[in-house]
XYZ file of C-alpha atoms in Angstrom:
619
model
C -4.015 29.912 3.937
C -2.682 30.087 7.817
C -0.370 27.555 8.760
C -1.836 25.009 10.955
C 1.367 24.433 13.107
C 2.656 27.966 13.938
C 4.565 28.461 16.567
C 5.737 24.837 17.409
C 9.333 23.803 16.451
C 11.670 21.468 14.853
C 15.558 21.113 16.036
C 17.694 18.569 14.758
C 21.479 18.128 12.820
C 19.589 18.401 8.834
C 22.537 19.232 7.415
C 24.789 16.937 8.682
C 22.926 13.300 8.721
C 24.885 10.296 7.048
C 24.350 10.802 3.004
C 21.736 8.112 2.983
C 19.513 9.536 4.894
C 19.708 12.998 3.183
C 16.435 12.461 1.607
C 14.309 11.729 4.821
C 15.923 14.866 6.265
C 14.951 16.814 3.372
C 11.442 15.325 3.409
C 10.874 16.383 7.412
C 12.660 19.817 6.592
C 10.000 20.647 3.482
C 6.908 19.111 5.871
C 7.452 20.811 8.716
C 7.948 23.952 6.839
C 4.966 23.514 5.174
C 2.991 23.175 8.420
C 4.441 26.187 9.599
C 7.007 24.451 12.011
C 9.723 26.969 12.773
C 12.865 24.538 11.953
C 16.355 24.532 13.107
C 19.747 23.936 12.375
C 21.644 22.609 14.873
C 25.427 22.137 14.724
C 26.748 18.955 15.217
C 25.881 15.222 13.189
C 23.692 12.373 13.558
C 25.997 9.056 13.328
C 23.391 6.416 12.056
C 20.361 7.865 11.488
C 17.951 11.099 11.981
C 17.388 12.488 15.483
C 14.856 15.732 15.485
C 13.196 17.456 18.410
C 9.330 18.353 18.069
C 8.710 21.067 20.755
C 4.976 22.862 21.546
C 4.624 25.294 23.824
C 3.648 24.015 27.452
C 4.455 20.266 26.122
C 7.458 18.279 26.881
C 9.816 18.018 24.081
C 9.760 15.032 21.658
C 12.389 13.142 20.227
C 11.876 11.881 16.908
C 14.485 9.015 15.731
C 14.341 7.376 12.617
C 16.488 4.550 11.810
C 17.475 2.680 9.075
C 16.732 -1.277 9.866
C 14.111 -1.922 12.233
C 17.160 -3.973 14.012
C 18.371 -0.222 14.832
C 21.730 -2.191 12.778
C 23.174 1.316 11.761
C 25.088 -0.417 8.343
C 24.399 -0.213 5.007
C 21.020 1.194 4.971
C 19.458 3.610 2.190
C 16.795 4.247 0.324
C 17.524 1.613 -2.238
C 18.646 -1.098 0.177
C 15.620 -0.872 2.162
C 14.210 -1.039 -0.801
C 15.534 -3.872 -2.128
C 15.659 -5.620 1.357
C 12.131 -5.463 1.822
C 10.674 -7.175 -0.848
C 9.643 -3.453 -2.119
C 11.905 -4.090 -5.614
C 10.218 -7.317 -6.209
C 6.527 -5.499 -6.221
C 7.574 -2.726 -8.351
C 9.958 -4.620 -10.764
C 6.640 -7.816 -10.912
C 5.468 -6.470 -14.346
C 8.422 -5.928 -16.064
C 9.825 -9.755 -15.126
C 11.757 -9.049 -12.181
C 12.730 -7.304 -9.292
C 14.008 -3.732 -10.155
C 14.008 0.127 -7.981
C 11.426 2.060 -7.748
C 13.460 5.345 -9.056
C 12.279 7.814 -6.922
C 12.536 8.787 -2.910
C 9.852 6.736 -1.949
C 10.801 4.909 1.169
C 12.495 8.008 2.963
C 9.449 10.343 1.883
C 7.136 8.082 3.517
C 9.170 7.425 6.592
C 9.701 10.817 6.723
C 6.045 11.736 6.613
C 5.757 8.710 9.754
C 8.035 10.050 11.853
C 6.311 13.783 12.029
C 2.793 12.005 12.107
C 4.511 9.985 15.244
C 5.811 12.782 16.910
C 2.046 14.861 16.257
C -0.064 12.168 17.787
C 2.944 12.099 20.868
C 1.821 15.814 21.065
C -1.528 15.090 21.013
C -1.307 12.388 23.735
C -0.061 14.439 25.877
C -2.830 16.933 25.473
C -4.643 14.199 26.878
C -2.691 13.089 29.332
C -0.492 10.444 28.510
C 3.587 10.626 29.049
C 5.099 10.077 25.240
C 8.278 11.723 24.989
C 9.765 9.582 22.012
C 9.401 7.836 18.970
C 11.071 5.896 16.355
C 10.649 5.067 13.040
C 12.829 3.250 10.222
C 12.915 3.422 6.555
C 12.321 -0.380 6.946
C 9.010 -0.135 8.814
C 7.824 2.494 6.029
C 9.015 -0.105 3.374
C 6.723 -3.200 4.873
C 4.282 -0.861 5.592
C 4.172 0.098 2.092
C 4.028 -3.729 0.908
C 1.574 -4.912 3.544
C -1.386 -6.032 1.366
C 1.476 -7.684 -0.680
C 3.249 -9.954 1.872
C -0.223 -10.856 3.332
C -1.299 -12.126 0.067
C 2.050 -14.216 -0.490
C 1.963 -15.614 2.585
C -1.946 -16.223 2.835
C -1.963 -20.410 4.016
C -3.988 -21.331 1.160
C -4.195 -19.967 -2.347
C -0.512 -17.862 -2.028
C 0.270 -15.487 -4.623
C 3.595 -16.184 -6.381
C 4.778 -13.645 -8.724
C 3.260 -14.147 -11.912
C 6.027 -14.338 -14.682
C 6.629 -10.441 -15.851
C 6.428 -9.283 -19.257
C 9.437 -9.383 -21.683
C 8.421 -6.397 -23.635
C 7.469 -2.927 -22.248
C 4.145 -2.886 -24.693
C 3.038 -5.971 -23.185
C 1.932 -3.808 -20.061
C 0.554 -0.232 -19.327
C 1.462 2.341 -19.857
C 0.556 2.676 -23.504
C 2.569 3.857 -26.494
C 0.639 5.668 -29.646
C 1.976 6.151 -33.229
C 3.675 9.244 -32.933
C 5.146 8.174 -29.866
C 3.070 9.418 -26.922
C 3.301 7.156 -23.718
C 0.062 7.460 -21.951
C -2.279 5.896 -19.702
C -6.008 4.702 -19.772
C -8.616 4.326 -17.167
C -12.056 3.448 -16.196
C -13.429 1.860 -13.281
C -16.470 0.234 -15.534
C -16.040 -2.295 -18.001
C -18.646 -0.575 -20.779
C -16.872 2.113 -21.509
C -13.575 0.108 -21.660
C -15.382 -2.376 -24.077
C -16.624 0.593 -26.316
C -13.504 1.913 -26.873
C -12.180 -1.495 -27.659
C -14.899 -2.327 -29.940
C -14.648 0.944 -31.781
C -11.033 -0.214 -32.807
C -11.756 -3.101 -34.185
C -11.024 -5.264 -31.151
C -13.432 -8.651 -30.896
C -15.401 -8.471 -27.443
C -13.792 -11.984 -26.194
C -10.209 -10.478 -26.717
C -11.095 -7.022 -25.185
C -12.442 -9.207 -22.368
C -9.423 -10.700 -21.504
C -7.537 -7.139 -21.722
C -10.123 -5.961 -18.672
C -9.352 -8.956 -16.804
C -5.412 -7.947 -17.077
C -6.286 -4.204 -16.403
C -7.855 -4.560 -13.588
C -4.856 -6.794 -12.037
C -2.991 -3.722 -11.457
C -4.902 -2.905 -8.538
C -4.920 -6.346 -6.756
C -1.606 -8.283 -8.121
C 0.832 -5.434 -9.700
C 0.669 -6.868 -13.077
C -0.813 -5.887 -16.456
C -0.269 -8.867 -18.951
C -2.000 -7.191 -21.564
C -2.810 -8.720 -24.820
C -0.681 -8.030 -27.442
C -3.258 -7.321 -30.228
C -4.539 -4.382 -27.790
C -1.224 -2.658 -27.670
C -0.810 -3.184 -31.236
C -3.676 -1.138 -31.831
C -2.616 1.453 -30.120
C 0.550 1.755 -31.435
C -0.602 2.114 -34.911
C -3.110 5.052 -34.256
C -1.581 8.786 -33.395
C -2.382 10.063 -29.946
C -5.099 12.447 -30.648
C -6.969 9.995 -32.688
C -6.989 7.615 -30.029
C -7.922 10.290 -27.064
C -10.938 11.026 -29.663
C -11.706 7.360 -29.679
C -11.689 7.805 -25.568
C -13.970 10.270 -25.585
C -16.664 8.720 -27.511
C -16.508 5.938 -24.965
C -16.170 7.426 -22.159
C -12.850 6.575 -21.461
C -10.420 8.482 -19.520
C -6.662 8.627 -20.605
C -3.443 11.244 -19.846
C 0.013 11.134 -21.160
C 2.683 10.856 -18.856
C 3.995 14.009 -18.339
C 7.366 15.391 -16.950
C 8.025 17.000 -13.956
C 8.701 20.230 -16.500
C 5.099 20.217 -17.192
C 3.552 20.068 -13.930
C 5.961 23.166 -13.294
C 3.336 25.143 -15.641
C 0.398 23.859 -13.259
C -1.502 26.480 -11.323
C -1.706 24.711 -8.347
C 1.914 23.481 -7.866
C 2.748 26.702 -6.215
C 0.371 26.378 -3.642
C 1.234 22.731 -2.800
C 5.305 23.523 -2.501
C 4.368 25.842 0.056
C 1.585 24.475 2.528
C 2.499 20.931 1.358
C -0.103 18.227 0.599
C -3.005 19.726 2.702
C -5.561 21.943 2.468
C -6.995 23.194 6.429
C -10.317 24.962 5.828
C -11.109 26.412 9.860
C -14.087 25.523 11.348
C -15.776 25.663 14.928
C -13.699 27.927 17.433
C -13.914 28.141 20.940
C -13.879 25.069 22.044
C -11.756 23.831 25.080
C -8.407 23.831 24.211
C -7.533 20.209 25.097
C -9.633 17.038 25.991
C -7.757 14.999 28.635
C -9.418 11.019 28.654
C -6.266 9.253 26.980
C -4.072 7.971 28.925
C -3.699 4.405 27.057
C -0.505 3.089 26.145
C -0.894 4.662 22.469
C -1.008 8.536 21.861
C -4.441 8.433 20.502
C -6.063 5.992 22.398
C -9.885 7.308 23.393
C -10.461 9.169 20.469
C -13.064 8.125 18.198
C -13.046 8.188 14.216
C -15.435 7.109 11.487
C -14.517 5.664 8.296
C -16.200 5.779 4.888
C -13.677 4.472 2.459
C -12.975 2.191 -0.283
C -10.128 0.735 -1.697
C -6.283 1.728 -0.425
C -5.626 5.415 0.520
C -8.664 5.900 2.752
C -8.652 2.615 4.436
C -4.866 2.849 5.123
C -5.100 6.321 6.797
C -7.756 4.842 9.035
C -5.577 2.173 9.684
C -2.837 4.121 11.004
C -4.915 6.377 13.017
C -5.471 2.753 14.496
C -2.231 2.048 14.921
C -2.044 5.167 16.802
C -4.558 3.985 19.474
C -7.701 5.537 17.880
C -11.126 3.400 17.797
C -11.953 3.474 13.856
C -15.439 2.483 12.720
C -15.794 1.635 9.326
C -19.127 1.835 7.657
C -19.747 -0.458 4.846
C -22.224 -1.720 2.389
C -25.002 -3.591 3.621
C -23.159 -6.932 3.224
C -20.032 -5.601 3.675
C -17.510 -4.489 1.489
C -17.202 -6.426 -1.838
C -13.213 -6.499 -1.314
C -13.891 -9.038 1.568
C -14.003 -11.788 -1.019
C -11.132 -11.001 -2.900
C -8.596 -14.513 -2.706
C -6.996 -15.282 -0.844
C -9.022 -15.789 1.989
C -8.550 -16.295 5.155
C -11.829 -17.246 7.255
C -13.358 -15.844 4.648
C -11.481 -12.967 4.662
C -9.562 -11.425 2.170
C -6.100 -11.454 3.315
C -5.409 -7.958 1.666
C -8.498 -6.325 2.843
C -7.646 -7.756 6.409
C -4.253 -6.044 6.336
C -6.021 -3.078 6.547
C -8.637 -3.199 8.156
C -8.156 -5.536 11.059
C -8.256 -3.227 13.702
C -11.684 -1.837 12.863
C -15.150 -1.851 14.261
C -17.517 -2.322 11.480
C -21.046 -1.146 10.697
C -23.392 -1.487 7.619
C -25.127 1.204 6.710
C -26.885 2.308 3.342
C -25.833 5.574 3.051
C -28.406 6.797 0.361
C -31.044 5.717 2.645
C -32.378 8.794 5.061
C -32.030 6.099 7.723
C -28.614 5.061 6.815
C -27.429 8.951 6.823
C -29.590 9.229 10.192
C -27.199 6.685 11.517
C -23.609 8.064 10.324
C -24.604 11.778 11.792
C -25.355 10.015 14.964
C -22.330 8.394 14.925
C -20.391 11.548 13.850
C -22.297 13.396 16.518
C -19.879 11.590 19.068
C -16.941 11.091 16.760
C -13.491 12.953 16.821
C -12.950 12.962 13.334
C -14.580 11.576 10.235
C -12.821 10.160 6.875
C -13.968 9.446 3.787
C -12.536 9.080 0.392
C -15.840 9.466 -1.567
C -16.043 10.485 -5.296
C -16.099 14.354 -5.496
C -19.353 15.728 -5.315
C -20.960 12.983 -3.103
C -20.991 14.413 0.167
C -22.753 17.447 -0.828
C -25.012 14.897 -2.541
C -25.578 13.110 0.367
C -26.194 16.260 2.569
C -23.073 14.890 4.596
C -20.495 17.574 2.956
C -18.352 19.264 6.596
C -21.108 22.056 7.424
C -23.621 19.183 7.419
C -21.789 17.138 9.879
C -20.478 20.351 12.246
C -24.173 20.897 12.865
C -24.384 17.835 14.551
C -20.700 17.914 16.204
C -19.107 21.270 15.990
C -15.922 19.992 17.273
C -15.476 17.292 14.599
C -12.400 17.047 12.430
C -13.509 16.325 9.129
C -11.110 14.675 6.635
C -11.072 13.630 3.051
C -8.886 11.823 1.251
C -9.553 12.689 -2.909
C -7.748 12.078 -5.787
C -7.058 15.164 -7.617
C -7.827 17.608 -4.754
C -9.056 21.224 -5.161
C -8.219 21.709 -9.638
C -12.068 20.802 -10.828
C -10.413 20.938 -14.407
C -9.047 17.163 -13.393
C -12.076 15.669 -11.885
C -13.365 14.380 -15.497
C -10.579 11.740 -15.045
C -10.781 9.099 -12.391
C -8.063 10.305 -9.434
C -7.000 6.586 -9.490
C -3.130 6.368 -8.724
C -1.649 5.707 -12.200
C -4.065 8.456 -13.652
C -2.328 10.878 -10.705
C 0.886 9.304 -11.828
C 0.905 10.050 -15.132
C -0.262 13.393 -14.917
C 2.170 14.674 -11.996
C 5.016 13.635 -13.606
C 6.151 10.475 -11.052
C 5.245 8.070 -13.869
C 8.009 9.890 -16.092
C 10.334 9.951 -12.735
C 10.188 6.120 -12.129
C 10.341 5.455 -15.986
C 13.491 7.248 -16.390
C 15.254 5.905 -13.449
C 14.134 2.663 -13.099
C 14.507 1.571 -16.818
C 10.634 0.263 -16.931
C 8.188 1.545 -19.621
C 6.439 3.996 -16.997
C 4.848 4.018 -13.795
C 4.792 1.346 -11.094
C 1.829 -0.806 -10.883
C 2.118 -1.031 -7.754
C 0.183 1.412 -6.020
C 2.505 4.091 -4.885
C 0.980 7.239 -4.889
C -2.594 5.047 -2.390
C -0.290 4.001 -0.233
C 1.805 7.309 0.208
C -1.804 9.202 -0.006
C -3.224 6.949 2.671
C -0.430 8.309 5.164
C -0.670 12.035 3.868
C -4.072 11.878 5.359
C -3.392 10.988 8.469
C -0.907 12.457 8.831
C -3.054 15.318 7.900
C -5.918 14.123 10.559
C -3.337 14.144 13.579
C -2.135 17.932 12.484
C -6.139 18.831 12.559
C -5.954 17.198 16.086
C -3.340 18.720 17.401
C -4.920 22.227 16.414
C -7.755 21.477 17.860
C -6.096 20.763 21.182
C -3.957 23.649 21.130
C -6.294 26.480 19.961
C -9.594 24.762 20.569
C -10.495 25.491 16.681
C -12.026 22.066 14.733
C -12.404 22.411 10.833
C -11.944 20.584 7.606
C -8.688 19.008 6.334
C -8.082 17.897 2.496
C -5.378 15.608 0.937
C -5.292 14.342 -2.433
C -3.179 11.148 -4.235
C -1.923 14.530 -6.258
C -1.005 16.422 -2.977
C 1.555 13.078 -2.331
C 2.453 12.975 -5.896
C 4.009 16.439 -5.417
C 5.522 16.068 -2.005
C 6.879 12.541 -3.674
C 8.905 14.817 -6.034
C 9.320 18.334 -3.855
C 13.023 17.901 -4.135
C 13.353 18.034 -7.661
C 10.140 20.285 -8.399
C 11.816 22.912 -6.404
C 15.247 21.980 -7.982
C 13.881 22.163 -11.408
C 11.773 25.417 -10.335
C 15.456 27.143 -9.989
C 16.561 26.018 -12.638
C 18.688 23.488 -11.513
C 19.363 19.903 -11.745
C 18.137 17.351 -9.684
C 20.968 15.622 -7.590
C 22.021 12.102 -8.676
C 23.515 10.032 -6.589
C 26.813 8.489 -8.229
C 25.704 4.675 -7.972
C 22.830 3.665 -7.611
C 21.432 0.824 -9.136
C 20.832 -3.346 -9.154
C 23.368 -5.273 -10.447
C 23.880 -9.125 -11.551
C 25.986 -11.046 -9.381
C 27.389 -14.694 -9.755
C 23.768 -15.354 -7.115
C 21.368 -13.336 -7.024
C 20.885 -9.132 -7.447
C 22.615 -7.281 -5.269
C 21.560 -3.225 -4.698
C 24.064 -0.712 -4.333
C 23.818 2.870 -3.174
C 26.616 5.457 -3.343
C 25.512 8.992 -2.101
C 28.812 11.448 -2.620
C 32.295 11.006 -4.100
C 33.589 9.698 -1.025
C 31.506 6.603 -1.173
C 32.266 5.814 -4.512
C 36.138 6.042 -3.511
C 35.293 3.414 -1.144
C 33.470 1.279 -3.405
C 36.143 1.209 -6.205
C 38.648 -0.357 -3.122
C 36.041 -2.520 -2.325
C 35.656 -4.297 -5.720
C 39.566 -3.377 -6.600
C 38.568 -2.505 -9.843
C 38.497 1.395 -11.598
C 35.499 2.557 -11.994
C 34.682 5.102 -14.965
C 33.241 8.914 -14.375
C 30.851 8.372 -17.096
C 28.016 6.354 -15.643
C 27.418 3.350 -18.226
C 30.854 2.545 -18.175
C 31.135 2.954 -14.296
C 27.619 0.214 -14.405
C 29.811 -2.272 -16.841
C 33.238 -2.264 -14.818
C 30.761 -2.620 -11.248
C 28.833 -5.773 -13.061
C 32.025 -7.184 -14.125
C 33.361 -7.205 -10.539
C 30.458 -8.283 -9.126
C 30.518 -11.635 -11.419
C 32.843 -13.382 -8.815
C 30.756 -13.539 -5.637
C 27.156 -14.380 -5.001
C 25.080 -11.107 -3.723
C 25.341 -12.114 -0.038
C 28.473 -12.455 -0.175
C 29.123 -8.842 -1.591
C 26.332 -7.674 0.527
C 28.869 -8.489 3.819
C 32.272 -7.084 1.908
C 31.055 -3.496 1.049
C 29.332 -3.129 4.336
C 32.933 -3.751 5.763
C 33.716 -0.706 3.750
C 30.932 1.352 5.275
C 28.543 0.706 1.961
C 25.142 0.942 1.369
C 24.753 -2.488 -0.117
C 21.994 -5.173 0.197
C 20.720 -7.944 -1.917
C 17.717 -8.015 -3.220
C 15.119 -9.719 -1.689
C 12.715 -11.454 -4.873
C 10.492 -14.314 -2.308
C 8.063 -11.986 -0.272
C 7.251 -14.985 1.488
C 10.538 -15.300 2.639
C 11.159 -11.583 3.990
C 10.456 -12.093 7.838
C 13.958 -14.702 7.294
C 15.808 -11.121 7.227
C 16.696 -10.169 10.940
C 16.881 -6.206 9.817
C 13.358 -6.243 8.319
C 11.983 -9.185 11.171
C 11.074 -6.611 13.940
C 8.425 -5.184 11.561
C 6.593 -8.148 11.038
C 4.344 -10.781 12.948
C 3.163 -13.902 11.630
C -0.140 -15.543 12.554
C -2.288 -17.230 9.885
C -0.054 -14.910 7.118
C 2.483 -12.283 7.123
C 0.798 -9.247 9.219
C 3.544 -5.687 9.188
C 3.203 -4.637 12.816
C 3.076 -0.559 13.619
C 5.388 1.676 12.231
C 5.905 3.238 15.551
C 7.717 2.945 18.814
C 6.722 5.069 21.587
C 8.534 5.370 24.863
């Protein structure tokens, strides 16, 4: 496989960014390298965030920033005060009764994965002719961005979700637990087989009924209240009794595996290396840049079609239209069922708007040889086309890439899958908490967030939606260098892996992962305040803070920090450690109440609900 971005390059202070933003730095290092980005080291720091320079031959340099607070505010932001800042903490933490961390990278591996994308799509709009020299990006835009869907739908004017009161007991929600102990997940995306497998246990139809009802909340609401007869008979069955049980009804289900295990996986190797893409070449020869741009957004003038359901798909189009590009979605005759899921807002869903606002649309039955008439017309004079399609359907369809280069040999085609290029996987749904189980961020967030596995709240969609484009700007920006088109491929297991890259590779040298020293929620006298300490110097600083000692071993160093924090409410703490230079935040639990936050404001607009503006700033 050649390396898409050869011969550009990638300057900036990576080894010598503030400790909290260590992470992000490590995230742009591993992407760009990936992409074949020759990087740099330069000498010197960068005092309150991460400054990079993108440079391609015969382009002006770009400057890529990213921040912590969309304020540009350079205290007291990190990964887990962003995180609990922006309402993220109260989606994750939702099914387990209250607002706890996600326990992995998340925020800076997505921010990370903006601010390249930005800086690509700069490249590319100067190709065209537009002047972008700059952008910025903050861990707090990647945050909202993240929670979009979920602010919209707590702030909707009529019919508001409220967080619906959490479980008390880890088997009251997925994942499941067997006899002998295996923690695994289940999934189908049709009730039958889910009703056969219940039925074959025993289970009456009316309670497995209300079980599918719960299961399918994940998706919309981040909960699983889950009957407690259901997990009950689970946990009295051993694991491969129960995966026989699956089989006869057609069920799907994986055990959450560690990152250990996916180290045996034959295609890990392959994704460390070229990262979460796949760039199949295509058409060559073409002209090596199309000027028509010029907008006030780097992709402005260029044309993509979208065929996709659901998050990841519909959130990389999004972005692209962020970005400037005009997206057309085709949908159903009809339009897409997920219009009319409450709330509603002119008879909109409020969560399906938040992504797809800034589309064209146009119904078209696919199947029909009129409807695929119609999308290779549109391709014809489309710049890229996107779909997210079960595997297998565009070749059913007679719509697979060489079908649509006939009719536009300079089209990028993109799609966004689930378990990418390993056919052993595709028997199992490439849903996000099947991808989570199996690639080991399920174990990750269990083990460092304290919750029975997983997050229901779709991590691995949202972080796959921006994979793809930023995989679709890369395939752009290739095109308009060396006038070659092609195929690109990302997967929900593709982000999985760059998700966990750090410690994969860690782990793959037989190392251990890095820990920071503190890190964690804690009770205050008001409220749950999140604190982040990255190296022994911040932990110094924290034990003057709180003027108490504070342990080396870790649950004793958690105990003394709660009993400090017992005197003050979390605001109040939140202001005294960042006077000490502190990552420290507290943690916001009312996503309707987010936008009050002036760090977290500037990425949000309100109109009839809570809309997260673009993740970018170009100058």
């Amino acid at each position: 496989m050649t390396f898409p971005l050869a011969g550009c390059t990638l300057s900036g202070a990576f080894a010598h960014v503030p400790a909290a933003f260590a992470p992000a730095a490590s995230a742009v290092f591993n992407q760009a390298g990936a992409l074949g980005i020759g990087v740099v080291f330069q000498p010197g720091t960068c005092a309150d965030g991460l400054d990079f320079r993108f440079e391609v031959p015969g382009l002006a340099p770009i400057a890529g920033r990213l921040l912590g607070w969309a304020d540009g505010r350079p205290d007291g932001a990190s990964e887990l005060t962003v995180q609990a800042a922006s309402g993220l903490m109260a989606v994750h933490g939702r099914a387990s009764g209250g607002a706890r961390p996600l326990g992995v990278d998340y925020v800076s591996t997505l921010a990370a994965s903006l601010a390249l994308q930005g800086t690509f799509a700069a490249a590319i709009g100067q190709l065209r002719g537009s002047g972008h020299t700059q952008v910025d990006v903050s861990l707090a835009g990647a945050a909202t961005l993240a929670i979009g869907q979920y602010l919209a739908g707590a702030t909707a004017p009529e019919g508001a979700e409220r967080l619906l009161p959490g479980c008390t007991s880890p088997r009251e929600r997925p994942p499941f637990t067997s006899a002998d102990g295996v923690v695994f997940e289940l999934e189908t995306l049709d009730a039958e087989p889910w009703r056969r497998f219940w039925n074959g246990l025993g289970i009456p139809g009316e309670l497995a009924g209300k079980g599918w009802s719960a299961f399918l909340l994940r998706y919309a609401k981040a909960v699983s209240p889950m009957p407690g007869e259901l997990m009950e008979a689970l946990s009295r069955l051993p694991y491969a009794v129960i995966a026989e049980r699956c089989a006869e009804a057609g069920l799907s289900i994986c055990p959450l595996r560690s990152l250990i295990e996916r180290l045996e996986d034959d295609d890990l190797p392959l994704l460390l290396e070229h990262g979460p893409w796949h760039f199949t070449p295509g058409t060559s020869g073409l002209p090596p840049t199309t000027l028509g741009g010029r907008g006030d957004l780097p992709l402005s003038g260029l044309r993509v079609v979208e065929s996709c359901r659901r998050i990841q798909g519909p959130l990389a189009g999004h972005l692209l239209a962020l970005l400037g590009a005009e997206v057309i979605r085709i949908e159903l005759p009809g339009g897409d069922p997920l219009r009319g899921m409450p709330p509603l807002v002119d008879g909109c869903s409020v969560r399906f708007d938040a992504l797809n606002r800034h589309k064209q649309v146009c119904e078209l039955d696919i199947k029909s040889a009129r409807g695929r008439a119609e999308l290779l017309e549109l391709a014809s004079q489309a710049d890229v086309f996107l779909h997210n399609w079960a595997p297998g359907k565009a070749a059913e369809l007679n719509l697979d890439h060489a079908d649509l280069a006939r009719v536009n040999p300079a089209l990028i085609y993109a799609y966004a899958g689930g378990w990418g290029e390993d056919a052993r996987l595709h028997a199992m749904p490439g849903t996000d908490f099947m991808v989570q189980a199996y690639s080991g961020v399920a174990r990750q967030i269990a083990r460092r967030s304290a919750s029975a596995g997983g997050s229901l709240f779709t991590v691995l969609d949202v972080l796959g939606g921006v994979v793809a484009a930023q995989g679709v700007s890369v395939a752009l920006l290739k095109r308009g260098l060396r006038g070659e088109a092609g195929r690109v491929d990302s997967s929900l297991l593709g982000a999985a892996t760059l998700l966990c890259t750090t410690e994969l590779l860690a782990l793959r040298d037989g190392k251990a992962p890095v820990e920071p020293p503190v890190a964690g929620v804690y009770p205050t006298a008001a409220g749950l305040l999140a604190i982040e300490c990255r190296d022994a110097a911040e932990v110094e600083r924290l034990r003057y803070a709180l003027d108490c000692p504070l342990d080396a071993e870790p649950a004793l160093r958690d105990e003394q920090i709660v009993r400090c924090l017992a005197s003050r409410d979390a605001q109040a703490w939140q202001s005294l450690l960042r006077e000490f230079g502190l990552a420290a935040s507290a943690v916001r639990e009312d996503l309707s109440a987010v936008h009050e936050d002036g760090r977290i404001a500037p990425c949000l607009r309100t109109e009839a609900y809570t809309l997260v503006k673009s993740p970018w700033s170009f100058t």
